[in-house]
Amino acid sequence: MNAAINVICADRPGMLRDVAGVVANRGGNITYVQSFILERGLNKGRASMYIEIDGPSDGIVEDLQSMQSVFEVTIHQPFERIYGSRVIIIGGGAQVAQVAVGAVNEADRHNLRGERISIDTIPLVGEEAIADAVSAVSRLHRATILVLAGALMGGRITEAVKKLQDVGIPVIALKMAGSVPQVADLVVTDPIQAGTFAVMHVAKTAVFDINRVKGREF
Amino acid sequence: MNAAINVICADRPGMLRDVAGVVANRGGNITYVQSFILERGLNKGRASMYIEIDGPSDGIVEDLQSMQSVFEVTIHQPFERIYGSRVIIIGGGAQVAQVAVGAVNEADRHNLRGERISIDTIPLVGEEAIADAVSAVSRLHRATILVLAGALMGGRITEAVKKLQDVGIPVIALKMAGSVPQVADLVVTDPIQAGTFAVMHVAKTAVFDINRVKGREF
């Protein structure tokens, strides 16, 4: 990653094509982009486009600044260096909260030594809602591992877990009813321990490798 | 939002411009995009581009499928309906974990009634690291409110808080040393209560409005 740039620009069809075109014309490769419409504050109604570029980036900022629909161009550190890898926790409220306690405390210990690990959670109930959220993890930037925290999960959720594993994201499940524990990479009884394991898998400063305990139960 | 599409495609300069060009040619307006390089799994080394489109979307899927560097096109529900609004919590590990407990449990109560509220956390120490993370909240999709959980925050962090408030994201601070509590929208002593307040501000099913208690301490 050579450059991380944020552009505040007009919300109009073709805007992303034009901004991406400026980068491509200079030979830059966009390795990450996130763009959304601002719903509040000073730039309400405008688009915020955040771009990380690999390869040549000379002249890109100047080219962007000279565009008519561009209002502001700022330079930043990449998200990877600010928020780092993400541990995702999905499931019932009380259990999600306890997994988060374990994961946040473990991430704190690694972040103190210079790592960057985030813990992102959503409390959800119901097969459909959870299955959709599990599937969507594969579309989240920097998502590295998923913890499913509940008392009963199966059916469509189990299918979504298998697909997530196919795209390289391991899944830890609490010890629970339903078919999810049968396909999970790791089954953990205590929610705090589950959160700790998840962060240890992500952390570069930990020696834990989930593949070496695959299919086991703790 | 009319369509949410995920494209697995080549990682090469100009790819985003080309995909965005297809959408613009059909008159669609991209209201959200996120693209990143897949680091593991079946599609390792390829780019994953997720796009939400407003306006006409007829023919876009077919056009994308006919592109040479596109390997897969799938249709999804928008992130807003899956993960919803995001409460962000930044600060010291033990305190971040307790704010998360309050926020996750409160979000659970609203999500049970059909809302979608996520709780995203990162344990961090140090003025520079926290200030960078606070600034970057303005570049996070669906980030709605920030809770700062620590015992001492000021300096660059306080400046970052003010800028975040300018772009319409309110900030709740724990009762702590330093200048952050002086500029925070709300100061809360108990971390669980701080998490609860943050979610109540976001929730459509709650009657709490942070602007009505602005500058107060609980």
Coordinates of C-alpha atoms in Angstrom, one line a residue:
Chain A
M1 CA 0.0 0.0 0.0
N2 CA 1.5 3.3 -1.1
A3 CA -1.3 5.8 -0.5
A4 CA -4.6 6.1 1.3
I5 CA -6.8 9.0 0.1
N6 CA -10.2 10.2 1.1
V7 CA -12.3 12.2 -1.4
I8 CA -15.4 14.2 -0.6
C9 CA -17.3 14.6 -3.9
A10 CA -20.7 14.9 -5.5
D11 CA -23.3 12.1 -5.2
R12 CA -24.0 11.4 -8.9
P13 CA -24.0 8.5 -11.4
G14 CA -20.5 8.0 -12.9
M15 CA -18.6 9.7 -10.0
L16 CA -16.9 6.4 -8.8
R17 CA -16.0 5.6 -12.5
D18 CA -14.4 9.0 -12.9
V19 CA -12.4 8.9 -9.6
A20 CA -11.3 5.3 -10.3
G21 CA -10.4 6.4 -13.8
V22 CA -8.0 9.1 -12.5
V23 CA -6.2 6.5 -10.4
A24 CA -6.0 4.0 -13.3
N25 CA -4.7 6.7 -15.7
R26 CA -1.8 7.2 -13.4
G27 CA -1.1 3.4 -13.3
G28 CA -2.3 3.0 -9.7
N29 CA -4.1 -0.2 -8.6
I30 CA -7.0 0.3 -6.1
T31 CA -6.5 -2.4 -3.5
Y32 CA -9.3 -1.1 -1.3
V33 CA -12.1 1.3 -1.8
Q34 CA -15.1 2.3 0.3
S35 CA -17.6 4.9 -0.8
F36 CA -20.9 5.9 0.8
I37 CA -23.3 8.9 1.0
L38 CA -22.8 11.2 4.0
E39 CA -26.1 11.4 5.9
R40 CA -25.2 14.2 8.4
G41 CA -22.8 16.9 9.2
L42 CA -20.9 19.5 7.1
N43 CA -20.8 17.4 3.9
K44 CA -24.4 15.9 4.1
G45 CA -25.6 14.6 0.8
R46 CA -22.1 14.3 -0.7
A47 CA -20.2 11.1 -1.2
S48 CA -17.2 10.1 0.8
M49 CA -14.8 7.9 -1.2
Y50 CA -11.9 6.3 0.6
I51 CA -9.2 4.6 -1.6
E52 CA -6.0 2.7 -0.9
I53 CA -3.7 2.5 -3.9
D54 CA -0.8 0.1 -4.7
G55 CA 1.8 1.1 -7.3
P56 CA 2.4 4.5 -8.7
S57 CA 0.4 7.3 -7.0
D58 CA 2.3 10.4 -8.2
G59 CA 0.0 13.1 -9.4
I60 CA -3.2 11.3 -8.3
V61 CA -4.0 13.8 -5.5
E62 CA -3.5 16.8 -7.8
D63 CA -5.6 15.2 -10.6
L64 CA -8.4 14.5 -8.1
Q65 CA -8.3 18.0 -6.7
S66 CA -8.7 19.5 -10.2
M67 CA -11.9 17.6 -10.8
Q68 CA -15.1 19.7 -10.8
S69 CA -17.2 17.5 -8.6
V70 CA -14.5 17.0 -6.0
F71 CA -14.7 19.2 -2.9
E72 CA -11.9 17.8 -0.7
V73 CA -9.0 15.4 -0.9
T74 CA -7.2 14.2 2.3
I75 CA -4.4 11.7 2.9
H76 CA -4.5 9.1 5.6
Q77 CA -3.1 5.9 7.1
P78 CA -4.6 2.7 5.7
F79 CA -7.4 1.1 7.7
E80 CA -5.2 -2.0 8.2
R81 CA -2.8 0.1 10.3
I82 CA -5.6 1.8 12.3
Y83 CA -8.2 -0.9 13.0
G84 CA -6.3 -4.0 11.8
S85 CA -7.9 -7.5 11.5
R86 CA -11.5 -8.0 12.6
V87 CA -12.9 -10.7 14.8
I88 CA -16.7 -10.9 14.1
I89 CA -19.1 -12.2 16.8
I90 CA -22.7 -13.0 15.9
G91 CA -25.5 -14.5 18.1
G92 CA -27.7 -14.0 21.2
G93 CA -27.2 -10.8 23.2
A94 CA -25.9 -12.1 26.5
Q95 CA -23.6 -14.6 24.9
V96 CA -22.3 -12.2 22.3
A97 CA -21.4 -9.8 25.1
Q98 CA -19.4 -12.4 27.0
V99 CA -17.5 -13.5 23.9
A100 CA -16.8 -9.8 23.3
V101 CA -15.4 -9.5 26.8
G102 CA -13.0 -12.3 26.2
A103 CA -12.0 -11.1 22.8
V104 CA -11.6 -7.4 23.7
N105 CA -9.4 -8.2 26.7
E106 CA -7.2 -10.5 24.7
A107 CA -7.0 -8.0 21.8
D108 CA -6.0 -5.4 24.3
R109 CA -3.0 -7.5 25.3
H110 CA -1.8 -7.8 21.6
N111 CA -2.6 -4.2 20.6
L112 CA -0.5 -3.0 23.5
R113 CA 2.4 -4.7 21.7
G114 CA 1.7 -2.9 18.5
E115 CA -0.9 -5.1 16.8
R116 CA -4.2 -3.9 15.6
I117 CA -7.2 -6.2 16.2
S118 CA -10.8 -5.0 16.3
I119 CA -13.8 -6.9 17.7
D120 CA -17.1 -6.4 15.8
T121 CA -20.3 -7.7 17.1
I122 CA -24.0 -8.0 16.2
P123 CA -26.6 -9.5 18.5
L124 CA -29.2 -11.4 16.3
V125 CA -31.8 -14.1 16.7
G126 CA -33.5 -16.3 14.1
E127 CA -32.2 -18.6 11.5
E128 CA -32.6 -16.3 8.5
A129 CA -31.2 -13.2 10.1
I130 CA -28.1 -15.1 11.4
A131 CA -27.5 -17.0 8.2
D132 CA -27.6 -13.7 6.2
A133 CA -25.2 -12.1 8.7
V134 CA -22.8 -15.1 8.5
S135 CA -22.8 -15.0 4.7
A136 CA -22.1 -11.3 4.6
V137 CA -18.9 -11.8 6.7
S138 CA -17.2 -12.8 3.5
R139 CA -18.0 -9.4 2.1
L140 CA -16.5 -7.5 5.1
H141 CA -13.1 -6.0 4.7
R142 CA -10.4 -7.3 7.1
A143 CA -12.8 -10.0 8.6
T144 CA -10.5 -12.8 9.7
I145 CA -12.5 -15.1 12.0
L146 CA -16.1 -15.6 13.1
V147 CA -17.5 -16.6 16.5
L148 CA -21.1 -17.9 16.7
A149 CA -22.5 -17.4 20.1
G150 CA -25.8 -19.0 20.8
A151 CA -27.7 -22.0 22.3
L152 CA -29.2 -23.4 19.1
M153 CA -28.0 -22.9 15.5
G154 CA -28.4 -25.1 12.4
G155 CA -30.1 -25.3 9.0
R156 CA -29.3 -22.3 6.8
I157 CA -26.8 -21.1 9.3
T158 CA -24.8 -24.3 8.9
E159 CA -24.8 -24.0 5.2
A160 CA -23.6 -20.4 5.5
V161 CA -20.8 -21.5 7.9
K162 CA -19.5 -24.0 5.3
K163 CA -19.4 -21.4 2.5
L164 CA -17.5 -19.0 4.8
Q165 CA -14.9 -21.7 5.6
D166 CA -14.5 -22.2 1.8
V167 CA -13.5 -18.6 1.4
G168 CA -10.9 -19.0 4.1
I169 CA -12.6 -17.6 7.2
P170 CA -12.6 -20.1 10.2
V171 CA -15.6 -20.4 12.5
I172 CA -15.6 -20.9 16.3
A173 CA -18.9 -22.0 17.8
L174 CA -20.0 -22.1 21.4
K175 CA -21.0 -25.6 22.6
M176 CA -24.7 -25.6 21.6
A177 CA -27.6 -27.5 20.1
G178 CA -28.1 -27.8 16.3
S179 CA -25.7 -28.7 13.5
V180 CA -23.4 -25.7 13.6
P181 CA -20.9 -27.3 16.2
Q182 CA -20.5 -30.3 13.9
V183 CA -19.1 -28.1 11.1
A184 CA -17.3 -25.5 13.2
D185 CA -13.5 -25.4 13.2
L186 CA -13.5 -25.3 17.0
V187 CA -16.2 -25.7 19.7
V188 CA -15.7 -23.9 22.9
T189 CA -17.9 -24.2 26.0
D190 CA -17.0 -20.9 27.8
P191 CA -17.8 -17.7 25.9
I192 CA -14.8 -15.8 27.3
Q193 CA -12.5 -18.6 26.2
A194 CA -14.1 -18.6 22.8
G195 CA -13.3 -14.9 22.4
T196 CA -9.8 -15.4 23.6
F197 CA -9.2 -18.3 21.1
A198 CA -10.5 -16.1 18.2
V199 CA -8.1 -13.3 19.0
M200 CA -5.2 -15.7 19.5
H201 CA -5.8 -17.1 16.0
V202 CA -5.6 -13.6 14.5
A203 CA -2.7 -12.3 16.6
K204 CA 0.8 -12.3 15.2
T205 CA 2.2 -12.2 18.8
A206 CA 0.4 -15.4 19.8
V207 CA 1.5 -19.0 18.9
F208 CA -2.0 -20.5 18.5
D209 CA -3.0 -22.0 15.2
I210 CA -6.6 -23.0 14.8
N211 CA -5.7 -25.6 12.2
R212 CA -3.7 -27.6 14.8
V213 CA -6.8 -28.0 17.0
K214 CA -9.4 -28.3 14.2
G215 CA -12.6 -30.1 15.1
R216 CA -11.7 -30.3 18.8
E217 CA -13.9 -29.2 21.7
F218 CA -12.8 -27.3 24.8
Chain B
M1 CA -31.4 1.2 -2.7
N2 CA -32.6 -1.0 -5.6
A3 CA -29.8 -3.6 -5.9
A4 CA -26.8 -5.0 -4.0
I5 CA -24.4 -6.9 -6.1
N6 CA -21.1 -8.6 -5.3
V7 CA -18.5 -9.1 -8.1
I8 CA -15.5 -11.4 -7.9
C9 CA -13.0 -10.1 -10.4
A10 CA -9.4 -9.7 -11.4
D11 CA -7.0 -7.6 -9.2
R12 CA -5.7 -5.2 -11.8
P13 CA -5.4 -1.4 -12.4
G14 CA -8.6 0.0 -14.0
M15 CA -10.9 -2.8 -12.8
L16 CA -13.0 -0.6 -10.5
R17 CA -13.3 2.1 -13.2
D18 CA -14.6 -0.6 -15.6
V19 CA -17.1 -2.1 -13.2
A20 CA -18.3 1.4 -12.1
G21 CA -18.5 2.3 -15.8
V22 CA -20.9 -0.5 -16.5
V23 CA -23.2 0.7 -13.7
A24 CA -23.0 4.4 -14.9
N25 CA -23.7 3.4 -18.5
R26 CA -27.0 1.9 -17.3
G27 CA -27.9 5.0 -15.4
G28 CA -27.3 3.5 -12.0
N29 CA -25.9 5.6 -9.1
I30 CA -23.5 3.8 -6.8
T31 CA -24.5 4.7 -3.2
Y32 CA -22.1 2.3 -1.5
V33 CA -19.1 0.4 -2.7
Q34 CA -16.5 -1.7 -1.0
S35 CA -13.7 -3.5 -2.8
F36 CA -10.8 -5.4 -1.4
I37 CA -8.3 -8.1 -2.4
L38 CA -9.2 -11.6 -1.1
E39 CA -6.2 -12.9 0.9
R40 CA -7.4 -16.5 1.4
G41 CA -9.9 -19.2 0.2
L42 CA -11.2 -20.2 -3.2
N43 CA -10.8 -16.7 -4.7
K44 CA -7.4 -15.8 -3.2
G45 CA -5.7 -13.0 -5.1
R46 CA -8.9 -11.8 -6.8
A47 CA -10.8 -8.7 -5.9
S48 CA -14.2 -8.7 -4.2
M49 CA -16.3 -5.7 -5.2
Y50 CA -19.6 -5.1 -3.3
I51 CA -21.9 -2.4 -4.8
E52 CA -25.2 -1.0 -3.8
I53 CA -27.0 0.8 -6.6
D54 CA -29.8 3.5 -6.6
G55 CA -31.9 4.1 -9.7
P56 CA -32.0 1.9 -12.8
S57 CA -30.3 -1.4 -12.4
D58 CA -31.7 -3.4 -15.3
G59 CA -29.1 -5.2 -17.4
I60 CA -26.2 -4.4 -15.0
V61 CA -25.8 -8.0 -13.7
E62 CA -25.8 -9.3 -17.3
D63 CA -23.3 -6.6 -18.4
L64 CA -21.0 -7.5 -15.5
Q65 CA -21.2 -11.2 -16.2
S66 CA -20.1 -10.6 -19.8
M67 CA -16.9 -8.8 -18.7
Q68 CA -13.7 -10.8 -19.3
S69 CA -12.1 -10.2 -15.9
V70 CA -15.3 -10.9 -13.9
F71 CA -15.5 -14.4 -12.5
E72 CA -18.7 -14.3 -10.4
V73 CA -21.7 -12.0 -9.8
T74 CA -24.1 -12.5 -6.9
I75 CA -27.1 -10.5 -5.6
H76 CA -27.5 -9.7 -1.9
Q77 CA -29.4 -7.7 0.7
P78 CA -27.8 -4.3 1.5
F79 CA -25.5 -4.1 4.5
E80 CA -27.9 -1.6 6.2
R81 CA -30.5 -4.4 6.4
I82 CA -28.0 -7.0 7.6
Y83 CA -25.7 -5.2 10.0
G84 CA -27.5 -1.8 10.4
S85 CA -26.1 1.2 12.2
R86 CA -22.8 0.9 14.0
V87 CA -21.9 2.0 17.5
I88 CA -18.1 2.4 17.7
I89 CA -16.2 1.9 21.0
I90 CA -12.6 2.9 21.4
G91 CA -10.3 2.9 24.4
G92 CA -8.7 0.8 27.2
G93 CA -9.4 -3.0 27.1
A94 CA -11.3 -3.6 30.3
Q95 CA -13.4 -0.4 29.9
V96 CA -14.1 -1.1 26.2
A97 CA -15.3 -4.6 27.1
Q98 CA -17.7 -3.2 29.7
V99 CA -19.1 -0.6 27.4
A100 CA -19.6 -3.4 24.8
V101 CA -21.5 -5.5 27.4
G102 CA -24.0 -2.6 27.9
A103 CA -24.2 -1.8 24.2
V104 CA -24.6 -5.4 23.0
N105 CA -27.3 -6.2 25.6
E106 CA -29.2 -3.0 24.7
A107 CA -28.8 -3.6 20.9
D108 CA -30.1 -7.2 21.5
R109 CA -33.4 -5.7 22.9
H110 CA -33.8 -3.5 19.8
N111 CA -32.7 -6.1 17.2
L112 CA -35.3 -8.5 18.6
R113 CA -37.9 -6.0 17.5
G114 CA -36.5 -5.9 14.0
E115 CA -33.8 -3.2 14.2
R116 CA -30.2 -3.8 13.1
I117 CA -27.6 -2.3 15.4
S118 CA -23.9 -3.5 15.5
I119 CA -21.3 -2.8 18.2
D120 CA -17.8 -2.5 16.8
T121 CA -14.9 -2.1 19.2
I122 CA -11.1 -1.7 19.3
P123 CA -9.0 -1.7 22.4
L124 CA -6.2 0.9 22.0
V125 CA -3.8 2.9 24.2
G126 CA -1.8 6.1 23.4
E127 CA -2.8 9.5 22.3
E128 CA -1.7 9.1 18.6
A129 CA -3.3 5.6 18.1
I130 CA -6.6 6.7 19.7
A131 CA -6.7 10.0 17.8
D132 CA -6.1 8.3 14.5
A133 CA -8.8 5.7 15.3
V134 CA -11.3 8.5 16.3
S135 CA -10.6 10.4 13.1
A136 CA -11.1 7.3 11.0
V137 CA -14.6 6.8 12.4
S138 CA -15.8 9.5 9.9
R139 CA -14.6 7.2 7.1
L140 CA -16.5 4.1 8.4
H141 CA -19.8 3.2 6.7
R142 CA -22.9 3.3 8.9
A143 CA -20.9 4.6 11.9
T144 CA -23.5 6.5 14.0
I145 CA -22.1 7.2 17.4
L146 CA -18.7 6.9 19.2
V147 CA -18.0 5.9 22.8
L148 CA -14.6 6.7 24.3
A149 CA -13.8 4.4 27.1
G150 CA -10.7 5.3 29.1
A151 CA -9.3 6.9 32.2
L152 CA -7.3 9.8 30.5
M153 CA -7.8 11.3 27.1
G154 CA -7.0 14.7 25.7
G155 CA -4.7 16.6 23.3
R156 CA -4.9 15.3 19.8
I157 CA -7.8 13.0 20.8
T158 CA -9.9 16.0 21.8
E159 CA -9.2 17.7 18.4
A160 CA -10.3 14.5 16.6
V161 CA -13.5 14.4 18.7
K162 CA -14.4 18.0 17.6
K163 CA -13.9 17.1 14.0
L164 CA -16.0 14.0 14.3
Q165 CA -18.8 16.0 15.9
D166 CA -18.6 18.5 12.9
V167 CA -19.4 15.6 10.5
G168 CA -22.4 14.7 12.6
I169 CA -21.2 11.8 14.8
P170 CA -21.9 12.4 18.5
V171 CA -19.3 11.3 21.1
I172 CA -20.0 9.8 24.6
A173 CA -17.1 9.8 27.0
L174 CA -16.7 7.9 30.3
K175 CA -16.1 10.2 33.2
M176 CA -12.3 10.5 33.0
A177 CA -9.2 12.8 33.3
G178 CA -8.1 15.0 30.4
S179 CA -10.0 17.4 28.1
V180 CA -12.2 14.9 26.2
P181 CA -15.1 15.0 28.7
Q182 CA -15.2 18.8 28.3
V183 CA -16.1 18.5 24.6
A184 CA -18.1 15.2 24.6
D185 CA -21.8 15.3 23.9
L186 CA -22.4 13.3 27.0
V187 CA -20.3 12.1 30.0
V188 CA -21.3 8.9 31.7
T189 CA -19.7 7.4 34.8
D190 CA -20.7 3.7 34.4
P191 CA -19.4 2.0 31.3
I192 CA -22.5 -0.3 31.0
Q193 CA -24.7 2.8 31.1
A194 CA -22.5 4.5 28.5
G195 CA -23.0 1.6 26.1
T196 CA -26.8 1.6 26.8
F197 CA -27.0 5.3 26.1
A198 CA -25.1 5.0 22.8
V199 CA -27.5 2.3 21.5
M200 CA -30.6 4.2 22.7
H201 CA -29.4 7.2 20.6
V202 CA -29.2 5.0 17.5
A203 CA -32.3 2.9 18.1
K204 CA -35.5 3.8 16.3
T205 CA -37.5 2.0 19.0
A206 CA -36.1 4.1 21.8
V207 CA -37.2 7.6 22.7
F208 CA -33.8 8.9 23.8
D209 CA -32.3 11.9 21.9
I210 CA -28.7 12.8 22.8
N211 CA -29.3 16.4 21.9
R212 CA -31.8 16.8 24.7
V213 CA -29.2 15.9 27.3
K214 CA -26.2 17.5 25.5
G215 CA -23.3 18.4 27.8
R216 CA -24.8 16.6 30.8
E217 CA -23.1 14.1 33.1
F218 CA -24.6 10.9 34.4

